C-alpha positions as a printed NumPy array, in Angstrom:
array([[ -2.509,  35.245,  12.696],
       [ -6.237,  36.094,  12.843],
       [ -8.106,  39.423,  12.598],
       [-11.84 ,  40.18 ,  12.708],
       [-12.73 ,  43.762,  11.608],
       [-16.47 ,  43.191,  12.179],
       [-18.869,  40.461,  13.292],
       [-18.824,  37.372,  11.133],
       [-15.853,  38.42 ,   9.009],
       [-12.374,  37.038,   9.709],
       [ -8.981,  37.273,   8.092],
       [ -6.464,  34.451,   8.598],
       [ -2.878,  34.169,   7.527],
       [ -0.38 ,  31.397,   8.177],
       [  3.321,  31.418,   7.403],
       [  5.713,  28.644,   8.32 ],
       [  9.242,  27.631,   7.424],
       [ 10.782,  24.268,   8.276],
       [ 14.436,  23.427,   7.865],
       [ 15.873,  19.975,   8.553],
       [ 19.407,  18.72 ,   8.186],
       [ 20.934,  15.292,   8.693],
       [ 24.588,  14.283,   8.8  ],
       [ 26.396,  10.988,   9.009],
       [ 30.158,  10.497,   9.2  ],
       [ 31.934,   7.16 ,   9.378],
       [ 35.507,   5.909,   9.362],
       [ 36.393,   2.246,   8.835],
       [ 39.892,   1.124,   9.818],
       [ 41.829,  -1.319,   7.658],
       [ 41.044,  -4.312,   9.88 ],
       [ 37.301,  -3.91 ,   9.228],
       [ 37.419,  -3.126,   5.515],
       [ 39.685,  -5.584,   3.657],
       [ 42.904,  -3.72 ,   4.51 ],
       [ 41.569,  -0.476,   2.999],
       [ 40.536,   2.435,   5.217],
       [ 37.34 ,   4.207,   4.254],
       [ 36.08 ,   7.72 ,   4.964],
       [ 32.346,   8.248,   4.463],
       [ 30.394,  11.489,   4.836],
       [ 26.7  ,  12.073,   4.145],
       [ 24.554,  15.168,   4.58 ],
       [ 21.116,  16.227,   3.42 ],
       [ 18.901,  19.258,   3.875],
       [ 15.174,  19.755,   3.484],
       [ 13.461,  23.121,   3.666],
       [  9.774,  23.887,   3.231],
       [  8.099,  27.304,   3.013],
       [  4.299,  27.415,   3.355],
       [  1.845,  30.332,   3.24 ],
       [ -1.954,  30.374,   3.469],
       [ -4.238,  33.435,   3.437],
       [ -7.989,  33.164,   3.965],
       [-11.058,  35.39 ,   4.207],
       [-14.218,  33.957,   5.793],
       [-17.689,  35.314,   6.446],
       [-20.638,  33.832,   8.373],
       [-24.091,  35.337,   8.806],
       [-27.532,  34.176,   9.895],
       [-30.974,  35.534,   9.106],
       [-34.523,  34.614,   9.914],
       [-33.37 ,  32.628,  12.914],
       [-33.046,  29.426,  10.884],
       [-30.778,  30.316,   7.974],
       [-26.998,  30.302,   8.209],
       [-24.829,  31.244,   5.255],
       [-21.057,  30.968,   5.383],
       [-18.246,  31.103,   2.896],
       [-14.528,  31.505,   2.542],
       [-11.845,  32.044,  -0.071],
       [ -8.15 ,  31.36 ,   0.327],
       [ -4.907,  30.917,  -1.507],
       [ -1.951,  28.797,  -0.469],
       [  1.546,  28.249,  -1.738],
       [  4.316,  25.839,  -0.81 ],
       [  7.93 ,  25.525,  -1.873],
       [  9.905,  22.445,  -0.866],
       [ 13.547,  21.646,  -1.649],
       [ 15.672,  18.61 ,  -0.87 ],
       [ 19.277,  17.72 ,  -1.634],
       [ 21.541,  14.962,  -0.357],
       [ 25.308,  14.727,  -0.94 ],
       [ 27.723,  11.936,  -0.15 ],
       [ 31.497,  11.445,  -0.235],
       [ 33.375,   8.169,   0.096],
       [ 37.166,   8.021,   0.038],
       [ 38.968,   4.692,   0.175],
       [ 42.607,   3.984,   0.911],
       [ 43.88 ,   6.801,   3.148],
       [ 47.525,   6.371,   4.253],
       [ 46.704,   4.628,   7.553],
       [ 44.19 ,   4.352,  10.386],
       [ 45.441,   7.552,  11.976],
       [ 44.435,   9.704,   8.97 ],
       [ 40.648,   9.851,   9.231],
       [ 40.193,  12.597,   6.639],
       [ 40.756,  12.746,   2.918],
       [ 44.49 ,  13.451,   3.037],
       [ 45.742,  11.144,   0.339],
       [ 43.54 ,   8.33 ,  -0.916],
       [ 43.022,   5.93 ,  -3.832],
       [ 41.457,   8.293,  -6.388],
       [ 40.278,   5.444,  -8.613],
       [ 38.047,   4.18 ,  -5.79 ],
       [ 36.654,   7.584,  -4.762],
       [ 32.903,   8.079,  -4.896],
       [ 30.714,  11.08 ,  -4.201],
       [ 28.357,  13.739,  -5.427],
       [ 24.695,  14.673,  -5.23 ],
       [ 22.314,  11.731,  -4.891],
       [ 19.373,  11.185,  -7.214],
       [ 16.735,  12.243,  -4.68 ],
       [ 17.347,  15.924,  -5.493],
       [ 14.075,  17.826,  -5.995],
       [ 12.389,  21.214,  -5.831],
       [  8.59 ,  21.211,  -5.701],
       [  6.222,  24.154,  -5.86 ],
       [  2.45 ,  24.241,  -5.492],
       [ -0.007,  27.122,  -5.766],
       [ -3.733,  26.945,  -5.161],
       [ -6.862,  29.098,  -4.981],
       [-10.144,  27.91 ,  -3.481],
       [-13.588,  29.055,  -2.415],
       [-16.489,  27.56 ,  -0.488],
       [-20.143,  28.432,   0.171],
       [-22.256,  26.573,   2.747],
       [-25.966,  27.003,   3.429],
       [-27.582,  25.59 ,   6.582],
       [-31.325,  25.626,   7.175],
       [-32.385,  24.988,  10.761],
       [-29.667,  22.305,  11.148],
       [-31.826,  20.072,   8.927],
       [-30.616,  20.709,   5.411],
       [-27.007,  21.587,   4.653],
       [-25.636,  22.204,   1.162],
       [-22.001,  22.929,   0.368],
       [-20.264,  24.037,  -2.84 ],
       [-16.516,  24.43 ,  -3.293],
       [-14.068,  25.034,  -6.102],
       [-10.289,  24.783,  -6.267],
       [ -7.734,  25.804,  -8.846],
       [ -4.395,  24.09 ,  -8.277],
       [ -1.06 ,  24.223, -10.043],
       [  2.106,  22.251,  -9.343],
       [  5.657,  22.364, -10.65 ],
       [  5.343,  18.715, -11.704],
       [  2.498,  19.555, -14.083],
       [  3.424,  20.134, -17.72 ],
       [  3.318,  23.661, -19.105],
       [  0.7  ,  22.635, -21.683],
       [ -1.948,  22.276, -18.913],
       [ -0.588,  23.997, -15.799],
       [ -3.856,  24.265, -13.787],
       [ -6.314,  21.693, -12.446],
       [ -9.946,  22.66 , -11.876],
       [-11.466,  20.809,  -8.921],
       [-15.167,  21.387,  -8.151],
       [-17.104,  19.571,  -5.423],
       [-20.607,  19.571,  -3.966],
       [-22.104,  17.994,  -0.867],
       [-25.461,  17.806,   0.888],
       [-26.719,  16.5  ,   4.215],
       [-30.178,  15.881,   5.636],
       [-30.421,  15.592,   9.429],
       [-33.72 ,  13.717,   9.406],
       [-33.738,  13.347,  13.189],
       [-34.502,  17.095,  13.421],
       [-37.715,  16.689,  11.424],
       [-40.914,  17.04 ,  13.424],
       [-42.28 ,  13.673,  12.372],
       [-39.372,  11.979,  14.189],
       [-40.161,  13.621,  17.553],
       [-41.957,  10.485,  18.679],
       [-38.783,   8.406,  18.091],
       [-37.336,   9.189,  21.506],
       [-34.959,   6.246,  21.282],
       [-33.167,   7.848,  18.283],
       [-30.284,  10.163,  19.223],
       [-29.264,  11.346,  15.752],
       [-29.802,  10.435,  12.12 ],
       [-28.596,  11.821,   8.822],
       [-28.208,  11.068,   5.134],
       [-25.309,  12.689,   3.315],
       [-23.834,  12.597,  -0.142],
       [-20.976,  14.271,  -1.972],
       [-19.224,  14.465,  -5.314],
       [-15.869,  16.054,  -5.946],
       [-12.449,  15.998,  -7.495],
       [ -8.971,  16.139,  -6.011],
       [ -5.426,  15.805,  -7.314],
       [ -2.293,  13.999,  -6.181],
       [  0.927,  15.459,  -7.649],
       [  2.944,  12.712,  -9.309],
       [  6.294,  12.475, -10.992],
       [  8.89 ,  15.222, -10.871],
       [  9.926,  18.304, -12.767],
       [ 12.489,  16.143, -14.578],
       [  9.677,  14.075, -16.102],
       [  8.293,  17.283, -17.591],
       [ 11.438,  19.05 , -18.814],
       [ 14.119,  16.355, -18.719],
       [ 17.509,  16.629, -17.044],
       [ 21.218,  16.661, -17.646],
       [ 23.434,  14.095, -16.01 ],
       [ 27.109,  13.294, -15.58 ],
       [ 28.238,  11.067, -18.439],
       [ 30.489,   8.122, -17.485],
       [ 32.378,   8.687, -20.745],
       [ 34.812,  11.572, -21.114],
       [ 35.466,  14.082, -23.868],
       [ 39.172,  14.904, -24.426],
       [ 39.853,  13.151, -21.118],
       [ 37.519,  15.581, -19.338],
       [ 34.238,  14.793, -17.546],
       [ 31.203,  15.585, -19.678],
       [ 27.562,  16.422, -19.019],
       [ 24.885,  15.094, -21.369],
       [ 21.129,  14.918, -21.619],
       [ 19.617,  11.965, -19.764],
       [ 18.193,   9.781, -22.529],
       [ 16.275,   7.421, -20.228],
       [ 12.896,   9.197, -20.559],
       [ 11.802,  11.782, -23.085],
       [ 10.494,  15.054, -21.558],
       [  6.714,  15.419, -21.661],
       [  5.2  ,  18.893, -21.141],
       [  1.682,  17.429, -21.271],
       [  2.02 ,  15.544, -17.977],
       [ -0.858,  16.013, -15.526],
       [ -1.304,  15.237, -11.832],
       [ -3.334,  12.185, -10.878],
       [ -6.983,  13.203, -10.55 ],
       [ -9.412,  11.431,  -8.238],
       [-13.177,  11.728,  -8.668],
       [-15.178,  10.588,  -5.642],
       [-18.916,   9.963,  -5.357],
       [-20.408,   8.698,  -2.102],
       [-23.724,   8.31 ,  -0.311],
       [-23.913,   7.608,   3.401],
       [-26.422,   6.885,   6.152],
       [-25.655,   7.591,   9.821],
       [-27.853,   7.08 ,  12.854],
       [-27.433,   6.472,  16.555],
       [-29.573,   5.444,  19.49 ],
       [-29.626,   6.846,  22.97 ],
       [-28.507,   3.496,  24.382],
       [-25.042,   4.131,  22.832],
       [-25.423,   2.103,  19.62 ],
       [-24.51 ,   3.927,  16.39 ],
       [-24.23 ,   2.821,  12.767],
       [-22.605,   4.326,   9.668],
       [-22.95 ,   2.929,   6.163],
       [-21.281,   4.426,   3.098],
       [-21.406,   3.467,  -0.559],
       [-18.641,   4.95 ,  -2.696],
       [-17.336,   5.162,  -6.233],
       [-13.765,   6.336,  -6.738],
       [-12.136,   6.852, -10.122],
       [ -8.44 ,   7.675, -10.413],
       [ -7.506,   9.172, -13.772],
       [ -4.247,  10.361, -15.296],
       [ -2.187,   7.857, -13.298],
       [  1.503,   8.275, -14.096],
       [  2.982,   5.329, -15.936],
       [  6.239,   4.71 , -17.777],
       [  6.008,   2.997, -21.147],
       [  8.682,   2.002, -23.621],
       [  8.832,   3.686, -27.013],
       [ 10.181,   2.508, -30.342],
       [ 13.952,   1.989, -30.415],
       [ 14.263,   4.317, -33.417],
       [ 13.97 ,   7.179, -30.914],
       [ 16.949,   8.502, -29.011],
       [ 15.019,   8.096, -25.734],
       [ 14.026,   4.77 , -24.206],
       [ 10.797,   5.601, -22.342],
       [  8.082,   8.19 , -21.933],
       [  5.97 ,   9.003, -18.863],
       [  2.274,   9.385, -19.636],
       [ -1.106,   9.865, -17.906],
       [ -3.145,   7.333, -19.861],
       [ -4.107,   4.896, -17.068],
       [ -7.353,   4.961, -15.058],
       [ -8.562,   2.709, -12.241],
       [-11.963,   2.466, -10.562],
       [-12.668,   1.402,  -6.97 ],
       [-16.192,   0.904,  -5.694],
       [-17.605,  -0.638,  -2.611],
       [-19.29 ,  -0.37 ,   0.757],
       [-18.006,   0.626,   4.189],
       [-19.643,   0.36 ,   7.588],
       [-18.912,   1.201,  11.21 ],
       [-20.912,  -0.14 ,  14.161],
       [-20.151,   1.299,  17.588],
       [-21.665,   0.469,  20.946],
       [-20.714,   2.721,  23.836],
       [-23.332,   2.606,  26.613],
       [-23.33 ,   5.145,  29.392],
       [-21.199,   4.198,  32.353],
       [-23.034,   2.722,  35.3  ],
       [-21.152,   2.242,  38.526],
       [-17.541,   1.111,  38.345],
       [-17.857,  -0.91 ,  35.128],
       [-17.874,   0.402,  31.534],
       [-17.258,  -1.064,  28.125],
       [-17.411,  -0.262,  24.389],
       [-17.229,  -2.138,  21.098],
       [-16.371,  -1.045,  17.579],
       [-16.714,  -3.075,  14.384],
       [-15.707,  -1.714,  10.976],
       [-15.364,  -3.226,   7.537],
       [-15.105,  -2.48 ,   3.841],
       [-16.091,  -4.412,   0.72 ],
       [-14.094,  -3.233,  -2.259],
       [-13.808,  -4.05 ,  -5.956],
       [-11.304,  -2.484,  -8.327],
       [-11.308,  -2.379, -12.124],
       [ -9.   ,  -1.161, -14.862],
       [-10.85 ,   1.629, -16.73 ],
       [ -8.237,   2.907, -19.22 ],
       [ -4.783,   1.808, -20.371],
       [ -1.984,   3.455, -22.401],
       [ -2.488,   3.725, -26.167],
       [ -6.149,   2.72 , -25.693],
       [ -5.243,  -0.975, -25.496],
       [ -7.679,  -3.397, -23.873],
       [ -5.056,  -5.231, -21.847],
       [ -1.481,  -4.693, -20.728],
       [  0.947,  -7.312, -19.46 ],
       [  3.504,  -6.112, -16.918],
       [  6.197,  -8.742, -17.32 ],
       [  8.18 ,  -9.918, -14.307],
       [ 11.693, -10.597, -15.579],
       [ 12.982, -11.73 , -12.208],
       [ 13.377, -15.345, -11.119],
       [  9.758, -15.27 ,  -9.905],
       [  8.229, -14.623, -13.357],
       [  4.994, -13.61 , -11.628],
       [  3.652, -11.163, -14.181],
       [  0.615,  -8.915, -13.702],
       [ -2.135,  -8.335, -16.274],
       [ -4.21 ,  -5.175, -16.529],
       [ -7.384,  -5.831, -18.528],
       [-10.293,  -3.446, -18.963],
       [-13.334,  -4.401, -16.927],
       [-11.687,  -6.846, -14.495],
       [ -9.648,  -6.408, -11.318],
       [ -6.569,  -4.34 , -11.99 ],
       [ -4.021,  -6.774, -10.554],
       [ -4.649, -10.185, -12.112],
       [ -2.042, -12.925, -11.865],
       [ -0.733, -14.613, -15.014],
       [  0.151, -18.207, -14.123],
       [  0.318, -21.763, -15.37 ],
       [ -2.74 , -23.786, -14.398],
       [ -1.651, -26.625, -12.091],
       [ -3.903, -29.722, -12.077],
       [ -1.926, -32.272, -10.078],
       [  0.85 , -34.832, -10.718],
       [  1.27 , -37.516, -13.371],
       [  0.984, -40.839, -11.56 ],
       [  2.632, -42.754, -14.403],
       [  4.182, -42.211, -17.828],
       [  1.005, -43.471, -19.476],
       [ -0.938, -40.443, -18.222],
       [  1.23 , -37.983, -20.191],
       [ -0.634, -36.808, -23.344],
       [  0.868, -37.787, -26.71 ],
       [  0.653, -35.627, -29.815],
       [ -1.189, -37.811, -32.389],
       [  0.529, -36.014, -35.275],
       [  4.13 , -36.461, -34.097],
       [  3.874, -39.289, -31.593],
       [  5.803, -37.158, -29.062],
       [  4.801, -36.751, -25.453],
       [  3.777, -33.398, -23.973],
       [  6.979, -31.458, -23.24 ],
       [  8.472, -28.165, -22.088],
       [  9.213, -25.759, -24.939],
       [ 12.747, -25.473, -26.278],
       [ 14.984, -28.25 , -27.506],
       [ 13.959, -31.89 , -27.942],
       [ 16.183, -33.069, -25.101],
       [ 14.773, -36.174, -23.43 ],
       [ 14.695, -34.371, -20.077],
       [ 12.061, -31.913, -21.405],
       [  9.388, -34.571, -21.953],
       [  6.974, -35.009, -19.053],
       [  6.816, -38.293, -17.177],
       [  5.582, -39.757, -13.898],
       [  6.084, -37.43 , -10.91 ],
       [  6.015, -34.258, -13.04 ],
       [  3.375, -31.55 , -12.57 ],
       [  0.276, -31.527, -14.782],
       [  0.04 , -28.075, -16.331],
       [ -2.858, -27.27 , -18.644],
       [ -1.873, -27.165, -22.319],
       [ -4.112, -24.202, -23.039],
       [ -3.598, -23.994, -26.815],
       [ -3.364, -27.747, -27.368],
       [  0.009, -27.818, -29.13 ],
       [  1.542, -30.348, -26.673],
       [  4.258, -27.801, -25.784],
       [  4.359, -25.903, -22.504],
       [  5.296, -22.246, -23.044],
       [  4.061, -18.697, -22.418],
       [  1.   , -19.383, -24.586],
       [ -0.363, -21.616, -21.815],
       [ -0.508, -18.938, -19.123],
       [ -3.959, -18.18 , -17.694],
       [ -5.429, -15.104, -16.022],
       [ -6.384, -15.972, -12.479],
       [ -6.698, -14.512,  -8.999],
       [ -6.894, -11.095,  -7.413],
       [ -4.232,  -9.818,  -5.031],
       [ -6.579,  -7.181,  -3.568],
       [ -8.852,  -8.35 ,  -0.719],
       [-12.61 ,  -8.242,  -1.208],
       [-13.199,  -7.475,   2.487],
       [-11.064,  -5.915,   5.209],
       [-12.195,  -5.022,   8.684],
       [-11.402,  -4.705,  12.341],
       [-12.91 ,  -5.113,  15.774],
       [-12.056,  -3.314,  19.012],
       [-13.265,  -4.108,  22.512],
       [-12.606,  -2.001,  25.622],
       [-13.479,  -2.887,  29.217],
       [-12.881,  -0.881,  32.381],
       [-13.523,  -1.746,  36.003],
       [-12.489,   0.858,  38.538],
       [ -8.752,   1.447,  37.879],
       [ -8.338,  -1.613,  35.64 ],
       [ -8.755,  -1.527,  31.866],
       [ -8.44 ,  -4.037,  29.033],
       [ -8.177,  -2.982,  25.41 ],
       [ -8.097,  -5.541,  22.574],
       [ -7.927,  -5.23 ,  18.774],
       [ -8.675,  -7.704,  16.007],
       [ -8.096,  -7.464,  12.255],
       [ -9.485,  -9.521,   9.385],
       [ -9.01 ,  -9.921,   5.634],
       [-11.205, -12.139,   3.499],
       [-11.05 , -13.34 ,  -0.097],
       [ -7.53 , -12.401,  -1.138],
       [ -5.337, -14.505,  -3.416],
       [ -1.751, -14.866,  -2.214],
       [  1.189, -16.435,  -4.047],
       [  2.957, -18.539,  -1.434],
       [  6.566, -17.888,  -2.442],
       [  7.729, -19.084,   0.982],
       [  6.437, -22.586,   0.228],
       [  7.884, -22.439,  -3.285],
       [ 11.318, -21.572,  -1.866],
       [ 11.028, -24.371,   0.665],
       [ 10.487, -26.93 ,  -2.112],
       [ 12.931, -25.353,  -4.563],
       [ 15.756, -25.713,  -2.056],
       [ 15.638, -29.454,  -2.748],
       [ 16.448, -28.921,  -6.451],
       [ 20.105, -29.855,  -5.989],
       [ 21.794, -32.211,  -3.515],
       [ 24.709, -29.772,  -3.333],
       [ 22.623, -26.616,  -2.958],
       [ 23.224, -24.088,  -0.189],
       [ 19.564, -23.365,   0.617],
       [ 18.082, -24.333,   3.971],
       [ 16.483, -27.791,   3.734],
       [ 13.378, -27.456,   5.866],
       [ 11.784, -30.919,   6.353],
       [  8.931, -31.656,   3.925],
       [  7.59 , -34.791,   5.588],
       [  4.34 , -32.906,   6.272],
       [  3.771, -32.401,   2.509],
       [  2.131, -34.9  ,   0.164],
       [  5.077, -35.284,  -2.265],
       [  5.217, -37.784,  -5.159],
       [  7.399, -40.855,  -4.732],
       [  7.365, -44.257,  -6.375],
       [  5.48 , -45.529,  -3.322],
       [  3.123, -42.491,  -3.22 ],
       [  1.977, -41.816,  -6.767],
       [ -1.379, -40.223,  -5.843],
       [  0.191, -37.064,  -4.424],
       [ -0.511, -33.353,  -4.45 ],
       [  3.057, -32.111,  -4.988],
       [  5.443, -33.222,  -7.783],
       [  8.629, -35.254,  -7.38 ],
       [ 11.158, -33.296,  -5.333],
       [ 14.196, -35.497,  -5.933],
       [ 14.469, -35.586,  -9.762],
       [ 17.691, -33.55 ,  -9.66 ],
       [ 18.84 , -34.365, -13.211],
       [ 15.694, -33.018, -14.855],
       [ 14.915, -30.213, -12.436],
       [ 16.506, -27.472, -14.571],
       [ 14.409, -28.526, -17.576],
       [ 10.994, -29.049, -15.966],
       [ 11.255, -26.591, -13.052],
       [  8.357, -28.292, -11.225],
       [  8.216, -25.732,  -8.43 ],
       [  8.348, -22.6  , -10.554],
       [  6.796, -19.589,  -8.865],
       [  4.358, -18.708, -11.665],
       [  1.782, -21.465, -11.241],
       [ -1.532, -21.888,  -9.46 ],
       [ -0.002, -24.571,  -7.229],
       [  1.209, -21.756,  -4.954],
       [ -1.84 , -19.496,  -5.25 ],
       [ -3.859, -19.743,  -2.042],
       [ -6.665, -17.993,  -0.258],
       [ -4.976, -15.522,   2.079],
       [ -8.028, -14.87 ,   4.257],
       [ -7.3  , -14.555,   7.97 ],
       [ -8.62 , -13.35 ,  11.317],
       [ -5.968, -12.046,  13.692],
       [ -6.021, -11.156,  17.367],
       [ -3.635,  -8.252,  16.94 ],
       [ -3.059,  -6.629,  20.336],
       [ -4.273,  -6.688,  23.919],
       [ -3.307,  -4.31 ,  26.708],
       [ -4.115,  -4.757,  30.383],
       [ -3.5  ,  -1.606,  32.428],
       [ -3.87 ,  -0.311,  35.965],
       [ -4.153,   3.429,  36.731],
       [ -2.998,   4.293,  40.237],
       [ -5.215,   6.552,  42.308],
       [ -4.084,  10.122,  41.65 ],
       [ -4.612,  11.426,  45.173],
       [ -2.695,   8.498,  46.639],
       [  0.391,   8.763,  44.401],
       [  0.432,  12.542,  44.664],
       [  0.67 ,  12.328,  48.433],
       [  2.908,   9.235,  48.566],
       [  5.299,   9.873,  45.668],
       [  4.708,  13.464,  44.622],
       [  3.796,  12.581,  41.019],
       [  0.684,  13.512,  39.024],
       [ -0.254,  10.132,  37.554],
       [  1.086,   6.618,  37.028],
       [ -0.08 ,   3.782,  34.812],
       [  1.222,   0.214,  34.853],
       [  0.506,  -1.93 ,  31.796],
       [  1.32 ,  -5.179,  30.036],
       [  0.588,  -5.706,  26.346],
       [  0.862,  -8.508,  23.82 ],
       [  1.13 ,  -8.202,  20.036],
       [  0.368, -10.723,  17.296],
       [ -1.407, -13.022,  19.732],
       [ -2.887, -15.579,  17.34 ],
       [ -4.075, -15.958,  13.732],
       [ -6.877, -18.087,  12.288],
       [ -6.264, -18.898,   8.622],
       [ -6.151, -21.752,   6.114],
       [ -3.103, -20.176,   4.468],
       [ -0.164, -22.621,   4.555],
       [  2.552, -19.943,   4.532],
       [  4.252, -18.486,   7.625],
       [  1.891, -15.51 ,   8.032],
       [ -0.913, -14.239,   5.736],
       [ -0.273, -10.713,   7.008],
       [  3.277, -10.66 ,   5.592],
       [  2.162, -10.136,   2.015],
       [  3.184,  -7.444,  -0.466],
       [  0.756,  -5.089,  -2.199],
       [  0.875,  -7.404,  -5.221],
       [ -0.181, -10.413,  -3.133],
       [  3.25 , -12.06 ,  -2.896],
       [  4.369, -13.726,   0.31 ],
       [  7.153, -11.471,   1.625],
       [  7.903, -13.355,   4.848],
       [ 11.154, -14.969,   3.596],
       [  9.945, -18.083,   5.409],
       [  9.59 , -16.49 ,   8.85 ],
       [  6.309, -15.569,  10.606],
       [  5.592, -12.314,  12.363],
       [  7.043, -12.338,  15.846],
       [  4.881, -12.355,  18.933],
       [  5.986,  -9.78 ,  21.491],
       [  5.146,  -8.829,  25.065],
       [  5.718,  -5.466,  26.7  ],
       [  5.692,  -4.518,  30.363],
       [  5.864,  -0.822,  31.119],
       [  4.903,   2.093,  33.321],
       [  3.885,   5.647,  32.389],
       [  4.638,   8.348,  34.931],
       [  3.674,  12.013,  34.73 ],
       [  5.196,  14.564,  37.081]])
């Protein structure tokens, strides 16, 4: 709703309420569920109430000065709850409701996604514009969220920005080829609510143990409540240059610095406490880099038109602060992959921690021998003969020189975040025909090729159940091929001791750079007058499109695009599919 009592002054108010529900009911007969019927019922509900009230005023004076400002407040309440019931073992297939069932197998209750979030904010803004040349803007926000601890309930978020439209200066009048040009800069803060109200005040939970044969409710001892929790705060500083020419060519360059503070992180606490963990806001990360956009869109001449767009970003990230003021933090991977991540102040935030792979021992004589003990270099643990390296085994750097391979020999290497990402778009149109194509590129990103590791690890046992994909294309060590790149695949007896194809080694770290022709769409738009008279419809468009057309990359895995945020190959050995679509859009 909007109301203007006099010129330049407006009152706005917005009120909305959204309510969503979802239900799922399922019945499995005995034949499909191991001779046990199953009744399953799920329902959830989400409701959101939002209100925003704003006052704004704009005035001009002197013909060249424009002053505007606004103040507003907004509030939002959001609730979600999901419940489920599962009953197993009803009398027969004809009873599809919970009339008699195996109580010991019954499951149900409210799922863990339960939440209630509330936010409240106040903000104001003042903008001054002089002759469309110089524009200065100041704003201030005061935000509070239900996930913020009661010790510091409000976040103060100032920001300032300025812009100089240099094309409007008189000394640029002679530059008739220039269509627009500006320099802009800004600094400001923003928040991202993190965690939940349970992280702040704790929660009670159903205890699997009973008291006097009755269900009991106890305090959840997983994480200790923390009333000093804060939302994640982002401070952004940027400077940009934009200009365009009358021939349709435009260019935007932006340099930015982004610091994220008070990042929520769970850390373990001493086992003398009743609680196991605590959530804190002690982590900070910094991102800085450059972004650019180049667009060429000439004016249409005749029946043919076209446009191009190229964009890219160079980015570097650094760890700026870690919990307990430590200089580095190892996030151990306790899974079979053992691909741990190291946070260290001053370097990229996601560094791999791996064994340094240097090739394959061609013969037993190449294995280093400890001069003090006379024992060959070996894997840590027992002195079993199988643990001592020999011909065909991988050469891993003995970092500390103790002639024992263990966690002390891990090195910090690689960066899972790309240095450059970008895209290119080209559009062509001739009369009713059009062709739209898109390309995407990523350069200088380290990827751990787990797909290749799995392919080689499947040969660890002659009786294994893994798929044995042929490895004849790989340079694997054999007695006839001792100068190889990959270790011996067929040493089954010693495989469990040496683990030559373990995931946590630089053997599988590769450059994941790639250039991909992502999509292309060829379309034909039928003449509107013709189809209106012939078929009685407003418009029709026939098109054919292709996706994932081709990829240029030196990466040896299935697809460099199928990589997790941590730089791990997530393809499971299969590339992205290529697809083709033929369709028609009709509007009546």
